[in-house]
PDB file of C-alpha atoms in Angstrom:
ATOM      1  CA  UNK A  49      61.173  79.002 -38.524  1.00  0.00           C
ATOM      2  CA  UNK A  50      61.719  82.674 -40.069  1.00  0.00           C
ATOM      3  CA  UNK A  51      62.724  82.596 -43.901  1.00  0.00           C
ATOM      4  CA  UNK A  52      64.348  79.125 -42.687  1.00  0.00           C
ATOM      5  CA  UNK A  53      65.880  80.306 -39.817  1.00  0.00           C
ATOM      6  CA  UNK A  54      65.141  79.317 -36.446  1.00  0.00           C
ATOM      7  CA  UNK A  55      63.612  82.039 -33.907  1.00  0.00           C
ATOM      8  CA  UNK A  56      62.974  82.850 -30.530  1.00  0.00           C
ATOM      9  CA  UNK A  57      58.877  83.230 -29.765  1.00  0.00           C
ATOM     10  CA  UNK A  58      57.232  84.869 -27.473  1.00  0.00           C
ATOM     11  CA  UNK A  59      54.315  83.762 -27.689  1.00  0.00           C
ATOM     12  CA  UNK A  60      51.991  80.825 -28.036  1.00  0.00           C
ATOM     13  CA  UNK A  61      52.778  77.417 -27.820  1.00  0.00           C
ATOM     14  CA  UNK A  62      55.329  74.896 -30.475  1.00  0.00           C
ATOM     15  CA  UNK A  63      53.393  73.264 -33.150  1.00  0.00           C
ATOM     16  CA  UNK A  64      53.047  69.468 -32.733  1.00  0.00           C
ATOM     17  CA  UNK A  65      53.107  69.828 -29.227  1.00  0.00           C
ATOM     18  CA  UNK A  66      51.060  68.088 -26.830  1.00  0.00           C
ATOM     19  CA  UNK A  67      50.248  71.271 -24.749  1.00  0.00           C
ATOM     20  CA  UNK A  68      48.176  72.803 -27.839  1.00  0.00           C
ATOM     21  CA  UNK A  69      45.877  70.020 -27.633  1.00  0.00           C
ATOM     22  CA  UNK A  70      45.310  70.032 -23.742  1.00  0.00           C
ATOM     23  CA  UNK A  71      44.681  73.983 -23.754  1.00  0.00           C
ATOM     24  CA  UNK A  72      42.662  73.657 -26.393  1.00  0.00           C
ATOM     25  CA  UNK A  73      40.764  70.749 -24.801  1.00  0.00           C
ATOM     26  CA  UNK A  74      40.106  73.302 -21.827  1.00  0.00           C
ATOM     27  CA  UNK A  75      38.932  76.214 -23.881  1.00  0.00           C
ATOM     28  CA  UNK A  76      36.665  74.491 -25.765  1.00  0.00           C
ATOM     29  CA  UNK A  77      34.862  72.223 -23.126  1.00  0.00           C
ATOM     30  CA  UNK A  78      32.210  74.460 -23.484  1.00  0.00           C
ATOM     31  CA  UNK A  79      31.693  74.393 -27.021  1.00  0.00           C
ATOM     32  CA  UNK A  80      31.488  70.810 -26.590  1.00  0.00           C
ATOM     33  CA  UNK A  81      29.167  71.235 -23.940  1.00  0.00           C
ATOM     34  CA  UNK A  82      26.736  73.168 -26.367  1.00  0.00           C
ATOM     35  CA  UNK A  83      27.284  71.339 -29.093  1.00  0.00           C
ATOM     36  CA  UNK A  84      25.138  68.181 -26.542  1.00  0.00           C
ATOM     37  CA  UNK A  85      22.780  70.160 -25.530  1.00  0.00           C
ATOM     38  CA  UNK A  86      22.069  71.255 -28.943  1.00  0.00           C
ATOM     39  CA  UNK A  87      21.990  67.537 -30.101  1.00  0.00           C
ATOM     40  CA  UNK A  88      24.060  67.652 -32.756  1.00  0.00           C
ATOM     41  CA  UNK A  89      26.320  65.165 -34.304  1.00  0.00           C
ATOM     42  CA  UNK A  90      30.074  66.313 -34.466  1.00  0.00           C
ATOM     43  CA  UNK A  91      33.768  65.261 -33.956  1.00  0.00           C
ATOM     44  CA  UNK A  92      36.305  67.599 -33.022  1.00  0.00           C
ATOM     45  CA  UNK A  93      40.092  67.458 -32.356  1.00  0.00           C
ATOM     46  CA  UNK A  94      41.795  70.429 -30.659  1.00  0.00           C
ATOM     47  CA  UNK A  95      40.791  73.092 -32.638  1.00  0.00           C
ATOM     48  CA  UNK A  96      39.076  71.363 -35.882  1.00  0.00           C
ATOM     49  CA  UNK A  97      35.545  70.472 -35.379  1.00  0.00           C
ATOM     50  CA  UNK A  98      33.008  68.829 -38.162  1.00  0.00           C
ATOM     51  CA  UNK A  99      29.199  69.374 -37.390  1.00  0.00           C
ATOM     52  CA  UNK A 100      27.248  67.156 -39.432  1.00  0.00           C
ATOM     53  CA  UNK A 101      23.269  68.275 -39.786  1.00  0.00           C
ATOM     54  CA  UNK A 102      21.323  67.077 -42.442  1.00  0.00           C
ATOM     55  CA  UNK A 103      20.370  70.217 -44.744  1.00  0.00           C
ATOM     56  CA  UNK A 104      22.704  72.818 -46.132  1.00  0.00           C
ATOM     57  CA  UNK A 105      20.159  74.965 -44.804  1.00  0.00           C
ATOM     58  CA  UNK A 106      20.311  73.622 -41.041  1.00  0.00           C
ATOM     59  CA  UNK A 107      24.396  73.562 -42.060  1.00  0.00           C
ATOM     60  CA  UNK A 108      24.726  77.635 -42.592  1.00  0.00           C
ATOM     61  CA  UNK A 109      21.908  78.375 -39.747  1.00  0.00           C
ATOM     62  CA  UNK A 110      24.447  76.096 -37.093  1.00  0.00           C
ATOM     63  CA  UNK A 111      27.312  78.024 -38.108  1.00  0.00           C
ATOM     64  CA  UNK A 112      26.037  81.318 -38.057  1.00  0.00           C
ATOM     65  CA  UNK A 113      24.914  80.442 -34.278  1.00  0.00           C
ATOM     66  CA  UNK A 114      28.117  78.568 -33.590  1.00  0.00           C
ATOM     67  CA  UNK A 115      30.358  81.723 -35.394  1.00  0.00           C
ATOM     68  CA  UNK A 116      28.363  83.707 -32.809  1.00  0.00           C
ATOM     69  CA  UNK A 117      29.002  81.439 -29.594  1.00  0.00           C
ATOM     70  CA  UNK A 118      32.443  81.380 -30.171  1.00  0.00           C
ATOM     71  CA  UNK A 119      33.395  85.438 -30.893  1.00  0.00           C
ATOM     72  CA  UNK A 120      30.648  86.182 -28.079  1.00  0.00           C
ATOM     73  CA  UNK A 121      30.721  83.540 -25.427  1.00  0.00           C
ATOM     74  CA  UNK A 122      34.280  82.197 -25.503  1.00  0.00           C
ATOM     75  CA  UNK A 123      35.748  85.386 -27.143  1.00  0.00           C
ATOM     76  CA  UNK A 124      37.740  83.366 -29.600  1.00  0.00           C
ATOM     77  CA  UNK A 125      38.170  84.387 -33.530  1.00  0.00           C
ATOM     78  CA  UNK A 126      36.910  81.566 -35.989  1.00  0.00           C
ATOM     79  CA  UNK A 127      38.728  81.492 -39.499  1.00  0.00           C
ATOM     80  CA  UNK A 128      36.529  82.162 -42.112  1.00  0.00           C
ATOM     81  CA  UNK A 129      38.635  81.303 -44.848  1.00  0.00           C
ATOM     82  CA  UNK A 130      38.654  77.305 -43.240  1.00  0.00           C
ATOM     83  CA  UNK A 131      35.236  77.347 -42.570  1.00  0.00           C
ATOM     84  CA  UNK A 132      32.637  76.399 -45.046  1.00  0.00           C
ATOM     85  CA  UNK A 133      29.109  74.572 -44.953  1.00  0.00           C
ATOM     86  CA  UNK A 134      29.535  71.563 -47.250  1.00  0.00           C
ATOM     87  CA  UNK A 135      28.623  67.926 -47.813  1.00  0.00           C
ATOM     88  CA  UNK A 136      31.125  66.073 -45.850  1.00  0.00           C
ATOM     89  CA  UNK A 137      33.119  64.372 -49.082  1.00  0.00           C
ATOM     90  CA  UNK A 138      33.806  67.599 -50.047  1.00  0.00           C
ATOM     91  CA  UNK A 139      35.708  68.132 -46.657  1.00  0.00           C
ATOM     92  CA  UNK A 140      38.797  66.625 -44.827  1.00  0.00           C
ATOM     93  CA  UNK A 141      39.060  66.115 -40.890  1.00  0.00           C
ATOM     94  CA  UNK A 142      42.617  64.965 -39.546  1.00  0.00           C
ATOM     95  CA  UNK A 143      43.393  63.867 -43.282  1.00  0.00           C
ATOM     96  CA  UNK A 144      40.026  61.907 -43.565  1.00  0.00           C
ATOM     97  CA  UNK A 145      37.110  62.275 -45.758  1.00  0.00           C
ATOM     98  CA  UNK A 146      33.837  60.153 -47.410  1.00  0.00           C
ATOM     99  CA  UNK A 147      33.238  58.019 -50.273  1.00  0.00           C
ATOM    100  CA  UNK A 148      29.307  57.911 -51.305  1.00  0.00           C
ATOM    101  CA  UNK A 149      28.518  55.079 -53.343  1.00  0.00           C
ATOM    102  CA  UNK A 150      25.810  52.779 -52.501  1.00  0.00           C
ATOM    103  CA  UNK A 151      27.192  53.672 -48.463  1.00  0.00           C
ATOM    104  CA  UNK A 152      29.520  56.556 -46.817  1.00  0.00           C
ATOM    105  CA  UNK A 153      32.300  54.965 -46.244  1.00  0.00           C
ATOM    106  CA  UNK A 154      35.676  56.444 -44.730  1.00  0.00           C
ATOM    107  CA  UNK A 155      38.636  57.211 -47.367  1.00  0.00           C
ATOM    108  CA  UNK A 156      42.038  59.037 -46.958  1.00  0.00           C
ATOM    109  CA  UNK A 157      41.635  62.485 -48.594  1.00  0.00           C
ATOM    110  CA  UNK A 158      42.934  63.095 -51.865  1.00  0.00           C
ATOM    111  CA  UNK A 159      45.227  66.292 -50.488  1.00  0.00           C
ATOM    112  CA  UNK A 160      46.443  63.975 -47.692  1.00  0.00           C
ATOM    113  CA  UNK A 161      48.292  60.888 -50.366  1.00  0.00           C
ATOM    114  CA  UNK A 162      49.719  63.372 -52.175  1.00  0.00           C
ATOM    115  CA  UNK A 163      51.271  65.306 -49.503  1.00  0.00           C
ATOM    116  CA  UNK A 164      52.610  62.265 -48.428  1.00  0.00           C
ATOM    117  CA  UNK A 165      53.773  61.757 -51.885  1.00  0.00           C
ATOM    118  CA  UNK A 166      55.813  65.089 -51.675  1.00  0.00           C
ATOM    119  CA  UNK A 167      56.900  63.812 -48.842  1.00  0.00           C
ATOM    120  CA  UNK A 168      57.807  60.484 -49.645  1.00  0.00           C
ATOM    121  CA  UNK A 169      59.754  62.411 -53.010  1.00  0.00           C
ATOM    122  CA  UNK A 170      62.292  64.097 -50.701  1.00  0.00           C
ATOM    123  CA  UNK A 171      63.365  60.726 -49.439  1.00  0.00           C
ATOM    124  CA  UNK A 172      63.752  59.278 -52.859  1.00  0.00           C
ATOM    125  CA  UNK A 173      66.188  61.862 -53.607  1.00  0.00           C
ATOM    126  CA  UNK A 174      68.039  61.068 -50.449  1.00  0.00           C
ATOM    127  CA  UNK A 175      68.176  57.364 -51.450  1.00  0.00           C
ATOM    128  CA  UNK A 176      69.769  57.777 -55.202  1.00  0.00           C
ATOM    129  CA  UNK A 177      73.087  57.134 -54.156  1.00  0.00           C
ATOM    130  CA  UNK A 178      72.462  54.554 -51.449  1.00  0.00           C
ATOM    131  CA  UNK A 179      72.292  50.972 -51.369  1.00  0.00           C
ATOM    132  CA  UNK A 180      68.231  50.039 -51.727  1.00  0.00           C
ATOM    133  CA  UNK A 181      67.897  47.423 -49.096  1.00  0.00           C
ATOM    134  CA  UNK A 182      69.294  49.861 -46.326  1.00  0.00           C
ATOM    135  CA  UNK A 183      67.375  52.840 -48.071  1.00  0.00           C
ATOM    136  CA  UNK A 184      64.382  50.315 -47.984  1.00  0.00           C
ATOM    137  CA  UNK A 185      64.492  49.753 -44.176  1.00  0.00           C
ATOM    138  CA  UNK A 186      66.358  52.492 -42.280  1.00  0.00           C
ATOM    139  CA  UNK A 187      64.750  55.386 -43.938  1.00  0.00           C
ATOM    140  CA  UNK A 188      61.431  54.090 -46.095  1.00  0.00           C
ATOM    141  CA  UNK A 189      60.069  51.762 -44.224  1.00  0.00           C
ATOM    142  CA  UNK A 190      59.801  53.477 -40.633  1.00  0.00           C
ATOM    143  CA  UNK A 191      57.805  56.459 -42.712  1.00  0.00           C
ATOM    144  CA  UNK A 192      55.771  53.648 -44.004  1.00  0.00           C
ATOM    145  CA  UNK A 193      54.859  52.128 -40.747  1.00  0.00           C
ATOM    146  CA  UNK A 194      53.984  55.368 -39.322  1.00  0.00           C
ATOM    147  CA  UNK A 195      51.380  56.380 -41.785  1.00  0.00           C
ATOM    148  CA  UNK A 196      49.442  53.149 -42.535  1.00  0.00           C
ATOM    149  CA  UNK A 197      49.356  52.590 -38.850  1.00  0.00           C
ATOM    150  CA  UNK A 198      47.310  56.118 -38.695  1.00  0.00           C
ATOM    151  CA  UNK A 199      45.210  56.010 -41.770  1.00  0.00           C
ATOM    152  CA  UNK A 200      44.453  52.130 -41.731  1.00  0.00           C
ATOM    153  CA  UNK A 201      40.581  53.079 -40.517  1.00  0.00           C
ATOM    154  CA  UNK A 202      39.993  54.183 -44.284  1.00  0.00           C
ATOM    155  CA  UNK A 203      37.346  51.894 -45.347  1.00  0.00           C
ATOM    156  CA  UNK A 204      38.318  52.389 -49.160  1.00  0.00           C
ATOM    157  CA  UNK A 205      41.674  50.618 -49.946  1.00  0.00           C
ATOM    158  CA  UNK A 206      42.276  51.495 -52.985  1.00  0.00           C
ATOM    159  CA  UNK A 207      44.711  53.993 -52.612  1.00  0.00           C
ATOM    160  CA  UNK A 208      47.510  51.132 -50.712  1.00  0.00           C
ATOM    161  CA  UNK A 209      47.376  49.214 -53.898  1.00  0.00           C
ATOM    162  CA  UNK A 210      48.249  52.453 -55.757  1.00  0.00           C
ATOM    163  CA  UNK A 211      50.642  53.763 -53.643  1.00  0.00           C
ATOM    164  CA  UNK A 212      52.427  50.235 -53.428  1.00  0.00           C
ATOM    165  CA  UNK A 213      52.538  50.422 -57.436  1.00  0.00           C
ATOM    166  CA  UNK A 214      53.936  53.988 -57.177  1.00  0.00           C
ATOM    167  CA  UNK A 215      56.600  53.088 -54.400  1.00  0.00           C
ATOM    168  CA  UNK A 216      58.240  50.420 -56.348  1.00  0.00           C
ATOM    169  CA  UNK A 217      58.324  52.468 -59.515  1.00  0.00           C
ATOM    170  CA  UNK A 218      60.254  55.104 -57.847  1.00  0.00           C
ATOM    171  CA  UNK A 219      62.440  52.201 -56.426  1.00  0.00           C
ATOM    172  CA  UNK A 220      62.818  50.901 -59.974  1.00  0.00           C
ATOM    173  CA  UNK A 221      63.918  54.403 -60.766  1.00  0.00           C
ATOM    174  CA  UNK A 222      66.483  54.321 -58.378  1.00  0.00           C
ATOM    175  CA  UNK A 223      68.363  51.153 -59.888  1.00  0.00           C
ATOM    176  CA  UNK A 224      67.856  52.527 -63.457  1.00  0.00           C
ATOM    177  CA  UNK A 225      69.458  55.750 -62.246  1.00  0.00           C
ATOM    178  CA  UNK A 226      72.399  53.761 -60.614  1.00  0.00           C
ATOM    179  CA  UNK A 227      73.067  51.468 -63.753  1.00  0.00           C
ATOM    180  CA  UNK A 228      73.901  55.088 -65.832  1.00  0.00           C
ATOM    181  CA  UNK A 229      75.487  52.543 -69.182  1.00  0.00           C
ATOM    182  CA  UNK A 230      73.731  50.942 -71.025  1.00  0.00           C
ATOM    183  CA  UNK A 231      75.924  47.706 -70.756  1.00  0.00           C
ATOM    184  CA  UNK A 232      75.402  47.547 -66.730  1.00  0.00           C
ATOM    185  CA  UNK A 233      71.628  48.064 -67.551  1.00  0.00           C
ATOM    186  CA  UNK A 234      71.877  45.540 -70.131  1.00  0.00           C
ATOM    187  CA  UNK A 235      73.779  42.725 -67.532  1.00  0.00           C
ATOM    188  CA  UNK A 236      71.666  43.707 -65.021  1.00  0.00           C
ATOM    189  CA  UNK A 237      68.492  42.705 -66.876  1.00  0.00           C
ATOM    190  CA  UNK A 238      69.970  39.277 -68.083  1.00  0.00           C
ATOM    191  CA  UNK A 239      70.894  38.731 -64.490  1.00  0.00           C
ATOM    192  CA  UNK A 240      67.505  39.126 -63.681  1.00  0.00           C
ATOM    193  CA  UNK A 241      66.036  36.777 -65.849  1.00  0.00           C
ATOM    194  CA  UNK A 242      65.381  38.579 -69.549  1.00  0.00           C
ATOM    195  CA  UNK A 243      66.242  37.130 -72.697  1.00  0.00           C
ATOM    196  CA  UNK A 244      69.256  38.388 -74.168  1.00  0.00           C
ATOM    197  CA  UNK A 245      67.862  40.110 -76.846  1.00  0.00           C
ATOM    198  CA  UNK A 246      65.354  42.209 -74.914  1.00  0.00           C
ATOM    199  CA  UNK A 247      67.503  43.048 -72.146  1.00  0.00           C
ATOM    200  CA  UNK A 248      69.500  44.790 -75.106  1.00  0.00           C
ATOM    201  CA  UNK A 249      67.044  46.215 -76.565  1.00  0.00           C
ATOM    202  CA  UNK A 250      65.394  47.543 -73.215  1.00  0.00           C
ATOM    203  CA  UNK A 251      68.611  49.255 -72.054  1.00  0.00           C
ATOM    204  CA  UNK A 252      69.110  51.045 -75.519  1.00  0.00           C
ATOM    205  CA  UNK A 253      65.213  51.671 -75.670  1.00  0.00           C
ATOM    206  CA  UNK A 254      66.428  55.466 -75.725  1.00  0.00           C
ATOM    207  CA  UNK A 255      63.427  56.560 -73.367  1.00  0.00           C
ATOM    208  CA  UNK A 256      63.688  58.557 -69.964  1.00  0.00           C
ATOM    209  CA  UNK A 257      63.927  56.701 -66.544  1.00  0.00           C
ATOM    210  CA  UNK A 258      61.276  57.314 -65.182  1.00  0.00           C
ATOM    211  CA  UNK A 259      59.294  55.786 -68.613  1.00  0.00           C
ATOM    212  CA  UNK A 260      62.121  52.532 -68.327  1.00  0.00           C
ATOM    213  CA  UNK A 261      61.274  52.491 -64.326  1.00  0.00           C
ATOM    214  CA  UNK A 262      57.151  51.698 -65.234  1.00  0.00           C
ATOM    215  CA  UNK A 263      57.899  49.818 -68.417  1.00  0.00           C
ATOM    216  CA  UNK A 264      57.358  45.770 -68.709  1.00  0.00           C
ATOM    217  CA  UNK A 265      60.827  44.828 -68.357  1.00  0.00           C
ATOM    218  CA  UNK A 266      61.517  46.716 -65.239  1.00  0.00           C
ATOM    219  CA  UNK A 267      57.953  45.201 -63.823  1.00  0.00           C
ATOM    220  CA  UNK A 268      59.131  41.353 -64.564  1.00  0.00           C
ATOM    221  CA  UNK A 269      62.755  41.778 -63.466  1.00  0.00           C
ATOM    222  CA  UNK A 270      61.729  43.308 -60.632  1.00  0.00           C
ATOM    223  CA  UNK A 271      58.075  42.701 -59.271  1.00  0.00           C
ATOM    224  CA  UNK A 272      56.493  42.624 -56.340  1.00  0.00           C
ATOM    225  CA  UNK A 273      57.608  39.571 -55.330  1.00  0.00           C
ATOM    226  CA  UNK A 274      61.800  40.968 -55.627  1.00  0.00           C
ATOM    227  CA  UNK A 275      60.387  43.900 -52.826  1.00  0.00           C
ATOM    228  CA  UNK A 276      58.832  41.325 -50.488  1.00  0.00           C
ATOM    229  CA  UNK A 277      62.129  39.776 -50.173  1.00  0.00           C
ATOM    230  CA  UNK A 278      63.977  43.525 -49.998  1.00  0.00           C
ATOM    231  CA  UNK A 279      61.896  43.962 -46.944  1.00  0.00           C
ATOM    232  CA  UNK A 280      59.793  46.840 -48.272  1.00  0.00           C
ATOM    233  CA  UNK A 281      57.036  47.885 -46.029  1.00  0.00           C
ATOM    234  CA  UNK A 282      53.431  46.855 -48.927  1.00  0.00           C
ATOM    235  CA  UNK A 283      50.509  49.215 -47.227  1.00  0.00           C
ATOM    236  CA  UNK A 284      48.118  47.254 -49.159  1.00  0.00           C
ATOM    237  CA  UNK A 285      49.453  44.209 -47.156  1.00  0.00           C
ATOM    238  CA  UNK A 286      49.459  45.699 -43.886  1.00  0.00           C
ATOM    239  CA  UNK A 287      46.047  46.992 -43.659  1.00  0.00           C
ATOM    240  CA  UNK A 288      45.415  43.152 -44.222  1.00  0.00           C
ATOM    241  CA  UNK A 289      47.668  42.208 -41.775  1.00  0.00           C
ATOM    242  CA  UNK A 290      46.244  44.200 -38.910  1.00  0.00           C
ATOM    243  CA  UNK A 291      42.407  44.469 -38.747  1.00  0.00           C
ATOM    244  CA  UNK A 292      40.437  47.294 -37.276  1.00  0.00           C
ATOM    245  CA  UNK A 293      39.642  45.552 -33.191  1.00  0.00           C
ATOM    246  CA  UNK A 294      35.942  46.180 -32.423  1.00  0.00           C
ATOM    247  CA  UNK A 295      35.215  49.052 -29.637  1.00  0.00           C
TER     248      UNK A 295
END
């Protein structure tokens, strides 16, 4: 894509493909190679590779050697600007990174959730309009599926449970949004189980919807529970469901 437009290349291979991995599989053999007979500790996919040594000192004399092995020996141009010696929280590898507490534990990096938050924004915006059950599982939940399935090794769950609260908001925003009068918002909330008098008092509450969609009466006519039922996809609930199998 050229300025949105799609273009011929002459060069190089698609992004997302599965030949990019295999070449670079090929190439880099002997980086791997070195990397053993070096003894070092690393991981590397395609063409992003993690080192892990235990002094910044040992860090910046490895790449230095490595910067030179691969502009000398494989003839190949390393990107400076991606490269950095660093403790490894303070780096992501295929959307990974560390927690340090009392043990390193594996956590999904903080750029990676809120990509997927961008992401998961442009669907919301295709779903104002549409009936939230069928939003729910022909276009969310597939999307859902997808990505816990990948980032389920994370050893630190906290950021399901806050995603989960953050999907159903944005579904809560949805209905608000559809309801537009205050009357349907009003009926809507008795139907749901309010008192009278709240329910009135919630739909005239004068605030924006994205404020009504986090607000108590939004959360008790519609909690988790009401999203179960919907079908919607909980991350929180699948990384229970599905356990990490021993290698």
């Amino acid at each position: 894509m050229v300025e949105g437009l799609v273009s011929q290349t002459s060069k190089g291979t698609p992004q997302g493909g599965p030949l990019s991995p295999l070449l670079s599989n090929i190439l880099l053999t002997d980086l791997d190679q070195e990397l053993e007979r070096r003894g070092h500790n690393f991981c590397r996919y395609a063409d992003d590779c993690n080192v892990y040594v235990a002094t910044r000192r040992s860090g910046e004399r490895v790449m230095q050697s490595l910067t030179r092995f691969l502009e000398y020996r494989l003839k190949l141009k390393v990107n400076a600007e991606k490269s950095a010696v660093a403790r490894p929280w303070e780096r992501k590898f295929l959307g990974f990174t560390f927690h340090v507490d009392r043990a390193c534990r594996i956590k999904v990096a903080p750029k990676t959730i809120q990509r997927f938050r961008e992401h998961l924004k442009e669907l919301f915006r295709m779903g104002r309009g549409r009936n939230l059950g069928r939003f729910v599982e022909d276009t969310l939940n597939p999307v859902l599926r997808g990505w816990i399935n990948y980032f389920r090794l994370a050893e630190v769950k906290i950021y399901a449970e806050e995603l989960d609260g953050w999907l159903r908001r944005r579904l809560r925003l949805i209905l608000w949004r559809q309801w537009k009068r205050v009357w349907t918002r009003m009926q809507n909330l008795r139907k749901r189980g309010l008192a009278e008098e709240r329910a009135a008092a919630s739909a005239c509450n004068g605030r924006g919807p994205w404020w009504n969609a986090g607000a108590s009466h939004m959360n008790e006519a519609y909690p988790k529970k009401y999203f179960d039922q919907l079908g919607l996809v909980s991350l929180l609930d699948e990384i229970k469901r599905q356990p990490i199998m021993a290698t």
